[in-house]
Amino acid sequence: MDFFIQLSVAGLVIGSVYAMIALGFVLIYKSSSVINFAQGELLLIGAFLCLWLTVDMGIPFLMSFAITLVLALGLGFAIERLFLRPMIGEPILSVIMLTIGLSIMLRGISIIIWGTDTRTFPEVFSSEPVKIGSINIPEVYLWSLLLSMIFLVAFSLFFKKTRLGIAMRATADDQTAALSMGISVKRIFALSWAIAAIVASVGGILLGNINGINISLTQFGLKVFPVVILGGLDSIPGAIVAGLMIGLLESYSGGYLDPLIGSGIKEVMPFVILMIVLMIKPYGLFGQERIERV
Amino acid sequence: MLKLNNIEVIYNEVILVLKGISLEVPPGKIISLLGANGAGKTTTLKAISGLLKEENGEVVDGTIEFEGREIHKQPAEAIVANGIFQVMEGRRVFVHLTVEENLRAGAFTRKDKGNIRSDIEKVYGYFPRLQDLQHRISGYLSGGEQQMLAIGRALMARPRVMLLDEPSLGLAPLLVQEIFNIIRKINQEEGVSILLVEQNAMAALNIATFGYIMENGRIVMDGPAEQLRENPDVKEFYLGLTEFGDQKGFRNIKHYKRRKRWLS
């Protein structure tokens, strides 16, 4: 039983990070139908920026966390302005190819600046695990869970309640109609890239605190695909629920199946799910089926 | 108030669709713009609201003036903020948003946030049906309800000119009557000027004070609404009535020889 709870906690932590990364991905897809292959690189750069501010600049962690979010906001706006804006009106496939190019470029840049070695954050959270009942949970896990929950709730409220959030969802529904409301569609695209960069950075920083940072962090960008396919490409609640589910699934299969089948099943499992979901429920669990009145 | 002077519009830099359109919308009046399919009515509206640029269209000649300022070079969002709001053809509600969220989206350009709540109530006053449906996902509304929502959403922007593109499209005759009555009421109570594009010429001429008739990208006839209603050519070609007031049928098909006089 203890083992099960341990796995569940670890799964929820990783899952909530997946949920955040997926949230950014879904946002971009929803508002502009662009599939962003550079999500993992945004995560890497966010993590490295925070590390650089904390270690090399000697800024306290919380401060550098906040500064990183601001920098990520700027990065998102800059990417949209420099690369995506000129592509408006071009075929969507070209834009998707562009994000692949973008991902390779961003990865290259971060290798040039920060190298390929694994680097770790200084001890931000105490390494003494928190005891709850009979199980030990690393403190960093609890903080990650808390922080990502805060971000997820905040963004859900943002989309439901605020003027900009409603405008973003309206744009996702019907761009021309949104434009006729006086909503600047270009600014909505920019905003969605900025938010994607921010949530990816938060995810990257949390993962960096758990495992350290190196270039392989970008593979979390790929993990986002099983999550969003399961949740539905265009569903924000779907991204959150599916993120947690995939995290748990990975954790359980790592814990129970790895000893039986041999290691690595943990990495494969999400993609097995991806295939199954595509075969039986292509819109995902929460994806919007096209509403068509007959 | 709103004035089009001899505008020409081309699509994709080659196709000339509007060949010198001039019309005027005076304050507080309902003006209707009639014509067959492909005459350029929707293009005219899009030229005014700035949505043309999204479709690779461009005003290449002439001017569009709103309260003395030229607006045809402005982006669509600036034109909405200035007080011109187009209700697009086919309703175009945001299908995955609730009714109330749709109304809030309509108020996007508003600066006075405090009054939005009371304006939502006002829209519910015009369309009591929407109040019952306020938390419903609008994609599941009926066609008439969606049209009400589209007009209500336009009201939320507090426009001074509303451009209505075929509000009767796909609606039952009784519902058309209801929608048109509300349009007239909105015009009178809010003082909004309305430029109404319609296929349903009879309904449109009944609530308008002045009408323009378009054909092939030109305005071929204009005049006060009652005059147009009485005009024999308009009666025959747009209202579907013969000289005897009969419904037109295949029996008197020899009328095909009759030319529209303004075309020759």
XYZ file of C-alpha atoms in Angstrom:
558
model
C 0.000 0.000 0.000
C 2.755 2.440 0.922
C 4.426 1.697 -2.366
C 1.194 2.478 -4.185
C 0.796 5.838 -2.440
C 4.411 6.678 -3.081
C 3.925 5.980 -6.773
C 0.691 7.961 -6.816
C 2.328 11.034 -5.346
C 5.224 10.866 -7.767
C 2.776 10.343 -10.628
C 0.645 13.313 -9.627
C 3.696 15.568 -9.413
C 5.001 14.632 -12.840
C 1.444 14.652 -14.133
C 0.749 18.159 -12.947
C 3.883 19.328 -14.735
C 2.669 17.564 -17.890
C -0.666 19.287 -17.452
C 0.992 22.686 -17.411
C 3.092 22.046 -20.487
C 0.033 20.665 -22.252
C -1.950 23.735 -21.262
C 0.455 25.954 -23.208
C 0.346 23.612 -26.143
C -3.457 23.504 -26.212
C -3.653 27.284 -26.023
C -1.583 27.763 -29.133
C -3.441 25.030 -30.945
C -6.838 26.393 -29.936
C -6.259 29.978 -30.899
C -4.256 29.515 -34.089
C -4.462 25.755 -34.975
C -0.687 25.616 -34.911
C 0.909 22.476 -33.464
C 3.866 23.735 -31.501
C 6.798 21.353 -31.669
C 8.992 23.789 -29.763
C 7.140 23.424 -26.459
C 9.927 21.261 -24.979
C 12.545 23.844 -25.873
C 10.564 26.602 -24.201
C 10.637 24.425 -21.108
C 14.403 23.922 -21.345
C 15.098 27.598 -21.829
C 12.835 28.556 -18.945
C 14.617 26.128 -16.658
C 18.061 27.295 -17.759
C 17.155 30.948 -17.373
C 16.049 30.386 -13.814
C 19.166 28.345 -13.046
C 21.392 31.006 -14.566
C 19.735 33.741 -12.511
C 19.937 31.709 -9.307
C 23.430 30.233 -9.639
C 25.429 32.613 -11.812
C 23.749 35.863 -10.822
C 23.228 34.871 -7.193
C 19.635 36.030 -7.058
C 17.442 34.289 -4.438
C 15.386 31.480 -5.941
C 11.948 33.028 -5.573
C 13.134 36.275 -7.131
C 14.732 34.517 -10.061
C 11.598 32.405 -10.472
C 9.555 35.591 -10.855
C 12.106 37.174 -13.188
C 12.118 34.021 -15.319
C 8.362 34.270 -15.752
C 8.721 37.836 -16.998
C 11.535 36.840 -19.349
C 9.453 33.914 -20.625
C 6.603 36.306 -21.330
C 8.988 38.408 -23.401
C 10.371 35.334 -25.143
C 6.882 34.187 -26.107
C 5.985 37.601 -27.518
C 9.303 37.794 -29.371
C 8.927 34.351 -30.963
C 5.424 35.173 -32.120
C 6.441 38.568 -33.479
C 9.596 37.394 -35.268
C 8.594 33.984 -36.587
C 4.854 33.405 -36.434
C 3.455 36.826 -37.376
C 4.994 36.820 -40.874
C 3.428 33.395 -41.437
C -0.162 34.496 -40.888
C -2.181 33.467 -43.908
C 0.362 30.848 -45.016
C -0.642 27.174 -45.117
C -0.844 25.694 -41.639
C 1.609 22.936 -42.566
C 4.335 25.501 -43.280
C 3.746 27.054 -39.886
C 4.063 23.667 -38.197
C 7.334 23.019 -40.058
C 8.465 26.394 -38.813
C 7.912 25.361 -35.200
C 10.081 22.284 -35.815
C 12.813 24.571 -37.127
C 12.280 26.803 -34.135
C 12.718 23.879 -31.760
C 16.034 22.872 -33.331
C 17.232 26.461 -33.281
C 16.284 27.040 -29.652
C 17.919 23.787 -28.619
C 21.095 24.764 -30.477
C 21.171 28.158 -28.829
C 20.798 26.725 -25.359
C 23.599 24.209 -26.022
C 25.852 27.077 -27.143
C 25.094 29.107 -24.045
C 24.733 26.489 -21.324
C 26.452 23.393 -22.686
C 25.302 19.802 -22.455
C 26.253 18.919 -18.877
C 23.595 18.250 -16.312
C 23.367 21.141 -13.908
C 21.441 21.237 -10.691
C 19.768 23.913 -8.659
C 21.300 24.729 -5.301
C 19.289 23.233 -2.494
C 16.109 25.281 -2.644
C 13.884 22.847 -0.843
C 15.057 20.869 2.127
C 16.178 17.364 1.215
C 14.592 16.042 4.383
C 11.455 14.218 3.201
C 8.117 15.075 4.742
C 6.578 12.204 6.641
C 2.876 11.727 6.105
C 1.708 8.659 7.977
C 4.091 5.916 7.049
C 5.279 7.332 3.749
C 8.069 9.747 2.913
C 7.515 12.444 0.347
C 10.335 14.715 -0.800
C 9.517 18.307 -0.011
C 10.152 19.397 -3.577
C 7.327 17.113 -4.719
C 4.820 18.788 -2.441
C 5.865 22.249 -3.556
C 5.695 21.265 -7.211
C 2.234 19.863 -6.770
C 1.031 22.943 -4.924
C 2.574 25.375 -7.376
C 1.258 23.669 -10.482
C -2.207 23.404 -8.954
C -2.150 27.135 -8.262
C -1.174 27.869 -11.850
C -3.754 25.507 -13.292
C -6.575 26.973 -11.204
C -5.465 30.503 -12.006
C -5.478 29.829 -15.724
C -8.838 28.079 -15.614
C -10.343 31.135 -13.924
C -8.601 33.384 -16.413
C -10.265 31.647 -19.354
C -13.657 31.488 -17.722
C -13.946 34.919 -16.161
C -11.737 37.570 -17.672
C -12.317 39.651 -20.755
C -9.062 38.523 -22.369
C -9.697 34.889 -21.531
C -13.110 34.968 -23.162
C -11.607 36.766 -26.145
C -9.007 34.002 -26.484
C -11.674 31.309 -26.483
C -13.784 33.316 -28.915
C -10.829 33.598 -31.271
C -10.319 29.862 -31.035
C -13.936 29.365 -32.075
C -14.184 31.714 -35.023
C -11.380 34.051 -35.985
C -13.294 36.229 -38.421
C -16.208 36.655 -36.040
C -13.758 37.525 -33.258
C -12.234 40.153 -35.501
C -15.700 41.590 -36.109
C -16.016 42.037 -32.317
C -12.931 44.223 -32.452
C -10.724 41.529 -30.934
C -7.246 41.846 -32.371
C -6.538 38.306 -33.467
C -2.811 38.965 -33.827
C -2.565 40.087 -30.225
C -4.431 36.978 -29.110
C -1.889 34.795 -30.944
C 0.942 36.670 -29.280
C -0.682 36.258 -25.892
C -1.120 32.529 -26.376
C 2.591 32.141 -27.181
C 3.491 34.197 -24.152
C 1.334 32.075 -21.852
C 2.710 28.890 -23.421
C 6.251 30.085 -22.710
C 5.350 30.939 -19.117
C 3.722 27.611 -18.247
C 6.512 25.714 -19.984
C 9.061 27.627 -17.896
C 7.249 26.828 -14.675
C 7.193 23.171 -15.703
C 10.876 23.274 -16.590
C 11.865 24.868 -13.303
C 9.903 22.312 -11.291
C 11.405 19.405 -13.222
C 14.826 21.005 -12.907
C 14.459 21.073 -9.150
C 13.536 17.399 -9.117
C 16.021 15.901 -11.576
C 18.499 18.593 -12.551
C 18.650 20.274 -15.925
C 20.197 19.081 -19.140
C 19.309 19.019 -22.777
C 17.185 15.888 -22.413
C 14.564 18.008 -20.667
C 13.243 18.795 -24.139
C 11.823 15.280 -24.407
C 9.033 16.479 -22.134
C 7.890 18.476 -25.127
C 7.177 15.182 -26.869
C 5.416 13.761 -23.821
C 2.870 16.469 -24.355
C 1.441 14.628 -27.343
C 0.001 11.639 -25.485
C -1.425 14.090 -22.968
C -3.173 16.365 -25.422
C -4.369 13.512 -27.606
C -5.880 11.832 -24.576
C -7.444 15.028 -23.291
C -8.520 16.362 -26.652
C -6.329 18.755 -28.614
C -8.503 21.770 -27.975
C -9.646 21.252 -24.408
C -8.081 23.091 -21.498
C -9.717 20.940 -18.789
C -8.790 17.928 -20.912
C -5.119 18.901 -20.834
C -5.208 19.104 -17.048
C -7.010 15.829 -16.415
C -5.059 13.923 -19.052
C -1.782 15.340 -17.748
C -2.476 13.908 -14.317
C -3.634 10.616 -15.811
C -0.550 10.160 -17.954
C 1.672 11.070 -14.994
C 0.009 8.445 -12.792
C 0.089 5.872 -15.541
C 3.797 6.404 -16.088
C 4.493 6.160 -12.430
C 2.478 2.952 -11.926
C 3.887 1.229 -14.985
C 7.376 2.231 -13.826
C 6.698 0.808 -10.403
C 4.804 -2.373 -11.207
C 5.660 -3.343 -14.778
C 9.325 -2.425 -14.983
C 10.439 -5.240 -12.644
C 8.409 -7.735 -14.670
C 9.108 -6.731 -18.245
C 12.331 -4.841 -17.910
C 12.977 -1.136 -17.664
C 11.778 1.354 -20.220
C 8.099 0.427 -20.214
C 7.508 3.668 -18.350
C 8.671 5.693 -21.339
C 6.641 3.700 -23.826
C 3.366 3.528 -21.955
C 2.108 7.066 -22.719
C 2.591 6.477 -26.419
C 0.766 3.160 -26.259
C -2.135 5.082 -24.744
C -1.831 7.658 -27.499
C -2.299 4.970 -30.133
C -5.246 3.383 -28.363
C -7.004 6.703 -27.860
C -6.513 7.655 -31.481
C -8.091 4.407 -32.546
C -11.174 4.477 -30.353
C -11.793 8.110 -29.440
C -10.041 10.421 -31.886
C -11.415 13.615 -30.331
C -9.912 12.624 -26.983
C -11.751 12.504 -23.688
C -12.770 16.157 -23.610
C -12.061 17.311 -27.133
C -14.629 19.442 -28.847
C -16.537 17.535 -31.402
C -17.591 19.925 -34.061
C -20.957 21.241 -33.021
C -23.107 20.971 -36.080
C -26.764 21.787 -36.101
C -28.682 20.017 -38.806
C -22.890 59.968 -40.674
C -21.535 57.034 -42.640
C -20.735 57.816 -46.234
C -19.305 55.761 -49.071
C -17.968 57.765 -51.969
C -17.533 55.898 -55.182
C -15.599 52.979 -53.716
C -14.019 50.243 -55.755
C -13.004 46.927 -54.212
C -10.802 44.257 -55.706
C -10.068 40.770 -54.414
C -6.661 39.122 -54.819
C -5.476 42.239 -56.629
C -7.363 41.319 -59.810
C -11.056 40.668 -59.361
C -13.077 43.866 -59.388
C -16.235 43.308 -57.329
C -17.439 46.770 -56.416
C -17.419 49.216 -59.285
C -18.033 52.571 -57.726
C -20.516 52.315 -54.881
C -21.820 55.437 -53.202
C -24.292 55.368 -50.382
C -25.082 57.153 -47.197
C -26.406 56.133 -43.806
C -27.870 59.135 -41.978
C -27.995 59.122 -38.158
C -30.800 57.139 -36.561
C -32.200 55.722 -39.799
C -32.596 52.228 -41.214
C -31.209 51.934 -44.715
C -31.551 48.751 -46.694
C -29.299 47.401 -49.389
C -30.963 44.901 -51.690
C -29.824 42.799 -54.571
C -29.454 39.319 -55.972
C -26.770 36.832 -54.964
C -23.291 37.955 -55.899
C -24.286 41.581 -56.361
C -21.666 42.701 -53.842
C -23.816 43.497 -50.813
C -21.742 41.578 -48.304
C -18.551 42.933 -49.835
C -19.889 46.440 -49.308
C -20.468 45.730 -45.624
C -17.049 44.164 -45.233
C -15.451 47.159 -46.909
C -17.053 49.359 -44.261
C -16.216 47.162 -41.272
C -12.666 46.434 -42.406
C -13.146 42.672 -42.524
C -12.288 42.777 -46.215
C -8.589 42.772 -45.432
C -8.887 39.292 -43.951
C -10.054 37.984 -47.299
C -7.397 39.577 -49.409
C -9.771 42.286 -50.525
C -8.892 45.939 -50.738
C -10.575 49.292 -51.257
C -8.573 50.647 -54.183
C -10.533 53.776 -55.002
C -12.976 56.102 -53.333
C -13.384 56.836 -49.642
C -15.413 55.623 -46.696
C -16.128 58.364 -44.202
C -17.514 57.944 -40.732
C -18.401 61.194 -38.971
C -16.086 63.097 -41.251
C -13.074 60.816 -40.840
C -11.801 58.411 -43.466
C -11.858 54.893 -42.077
C -11.140 52.606 -45.024
C -7.448 52.389 -44.170
C -8.058 51.453 -40.538
C -7.847 47.891 -39.197
C -11.098 46.152 -38.268
C -10.555 46.427 -34.506
C -10.181 50.211 -34.720
C -13.373 50.488 -36.759
C -15.321 48.525 -34.144
C -13.911 50.739 -31.411
C -15.080 53.752 -33.435
C -18.654 52.508 -33.290
C -19.349 50.467 -36.427
C -20.325 46.874 -35.804
C -21.037 44.236 -38.419
C -23.337 41.320 -37.638
C -21.998 38.777 -40.056
C -24.054 36.634 -42.357
C -24.906 33.217 -40.948
C -24.938 34.438 -37.332
C -21.403 33.285 -36.489
C -21.904 32.970 -32.745
C -19.011 31.469 -30.797
C -20.442 27.982 -30.634
C -18.406 26.674 -27.705
C -19.049 29.689 -25.493
C -22.165 30.178 -23.418
C -24.744 32.795 -24.352
C -23.498 35.161 -21.686
C -19.847 34.703 -22.687
C -20.835 35.534 -26.242
C -22.363 38.779 -25.024
C -19.222 39.566 -23.032
C -17.111 38.923 -26.105
C -19.244 41.500 -27.921
C -18.307 44.060 -25.295
C -14.584 43.515 -25.872
C -13.817 47.033 -27.079
C -15.805 48.757 -24.350
C -13.874 51.019 -22.019
C -16.637 51.458 -19.427
C -16.455 48.066 -17.731
C -18.987 49.040 -15.062
C -21.903 49.247 -17.475
C -21.434 45.860 -19.108
C -23.625 44.069 -16.576
C -26.516 46.471 -17.091
C -26.135 46.189 -20.861
C -26.379 42.416 -20.647
C -29.660 42.935 -18.780
C -30.765 45.314 -21.509
C -30.086 42.698 -24.185
C -32.140 40.226 -22.144
C -34.861 42.857 -22.118
C -34.936 42.892 -25.920
C -34.599 39.113 -26.160
C -36.223 37.511 -23.090
C -35.560 34.110 -24.669
C -31.826 34.610 -24.231
C -32.157 35.136 -20.508
C -33.560 31.630 -20.089
C -30.639 30.280 -22.081
C -27.870 32.392 -20.573
C -25.702 29.486 -19.423
C -26.394 27.298 -22.437
C -23.589 26.526 -24.884
C -24.625 28.668 -27.828
C -23.818 26.047 -30.464
C -26.918 24.176 -29.368
C -29.277 27.129 -29.751
C -31.798 27.162 -32.576
C -31.216 29.317 -35.625
C -33.560 32.051 -34.448
C -32.008 32.116 -30.990
C -28.547 32.340 -32.515
C -29.644 35.271 -34.650
C -30.994 36.981 -31.538
C -27.685 36.319 -29.829
C -25.760 37.726 -32.783
C -27.790 40.945 -32.686
C -27.608 41.120 -28.897
C -23.864 40.651 -29.050
C -23.658 43.573 -31.456
C -25.649 45.736 -29.031
C -23.072 44.993 -26.331
C -20.501 47.022 -28.248
C -22.828 50.048 -28.109
C -22.310 50.789 -31.790
C -23.592 53.903 -33.509
C -23.938 52.098 -36.822
C -24.918 48.464 -37.052
C -24.362 46.562 -40.271
C -26.786 43.643 -40.469
C -26.048 40.990 -43.062
C -29.135 38.915 -43.851
C -30.638 38.538 -40.405
C -33.536 36.567 -41.937
C -31.286 33.873 -43.406
C -32.756 30.438 -42.833
C -35.503 31.559 -40.452
C -39.216 30.786 -40.505
C -41.447 33.666 -41.700
C -42.925 34.269 -38.264
C -39.475 34.465 -36.715
C -38.339 36.825 -39.471
C -41.190 39.121 -38.503
C -40.161 38.977 -34.854
C -36.498 39.680 -35.560
C -37.389 42.624 -37.804
C -39.692 44.086 -35.179
C -36.876 43.934 -32.669
C -34.477 45.521 -35.138
C -36.910 48.400 -35.549
C -37.296 48.684 -31.789
C -33.535 48.762 -31.260
C -33.239 51.438 -33.921
C -35.861 53.606 -32.235
C -34.867 53.110 -28.610
C -31.095 53.093 -28.914
C -30.854 55.504 -31.830
C -28.539 53.131 -33.673
C -28.316 53.655 -37.410
C -28.721 50.425 -39.320
C -27.532 49.358 -42.727
C -29.528 46.275 -43.562
C -28.556 43.824 -46.270
C -31.368 41.470 -47.220
C -32.647 38.962 -49.708
C -36.069 39.316 -48.162
C -36.756 42.609 -49.922
C -40.317 42.970 -48.689
C -39.422 42.697 -45.021
C -36.433 44.996 -45.452
C -38.348 47.725 -47.315
C -41.050 47.621 -44.675
C -38.776 48.780 -41.879
C -36.317 50.895 -43.878
C -36.715 54.543 -44.747
C -34.444 54.448 -47.764
C -33.226 51.684 -50.015
C -30.451 50.957 -52.489
C -30.552 48.202 -55.088
C -27.320 46.636 -56.218
C -26.479 44.589 -59.218
C -23.088 43.403 -60.455
C -21.148 45.621 -58.106
C -23.075 48.776 -58.921
C -25.960 50.601 -57.388
C -28.655 50.590 -60.044
C -31.482 52.252 -58.195
C -32.141 54.102 -54.991
C -34.974 55.961 -53.370
C -37.236 56.213 -50.344
C -38.501 52.795 -49.278
C -42.157 53.399 -50.125
C -41.205 54.570 -53.595
C -39.163 51.426 -54.180
C -42.022 49.284 -52.927
C -44.272 50.798 -55.566
C -41.785 50.621 -58.416
C -42.979 48.028 -60.984
C -39.491 46.715 -61.728
C -38.628 46.257 -58.082
C -41.978 44.603 -57.561
C -41.344 42.135 -60.290
C -37.699 41.309 -59.786
C -37.322 41.581 -56.021
C -40.728 41.260 -54.483
C -41.875 38.487 -56.812
C -45.131 40.218 -57.778
C -46.476 40.792 -61.257
C -48.355 43.867 -62.333
C -51.590 42.297 -61.217
C -50.279 41.636 -57.788
C -50.385 37.901 -58.436
C -47.776 35.539 -57.279
C -45.433 34.887 -60.145
C -45.667 31.401 -61.575
C -44.591 29.331 -64.528
C -47.865 30.150 -66.237
C -46.749 33.643 -67.097
C -43.237 32.589 -67.928
C -43.154 34.756 -71.046
C -42.076 37.526 -68.748
C -38.563 36.198 -69.136
C -38.237 38.455 -72.131
C -38.767 41.530 -70.117
C -35.459 43.207 -69.403
C -34.528 44.990 -66.289
C -34.627 48.475 -67.683
C -31.753 49.765 -65.672
C -29.418 47.196 -67.148
C -29.789 48.193 -70.781
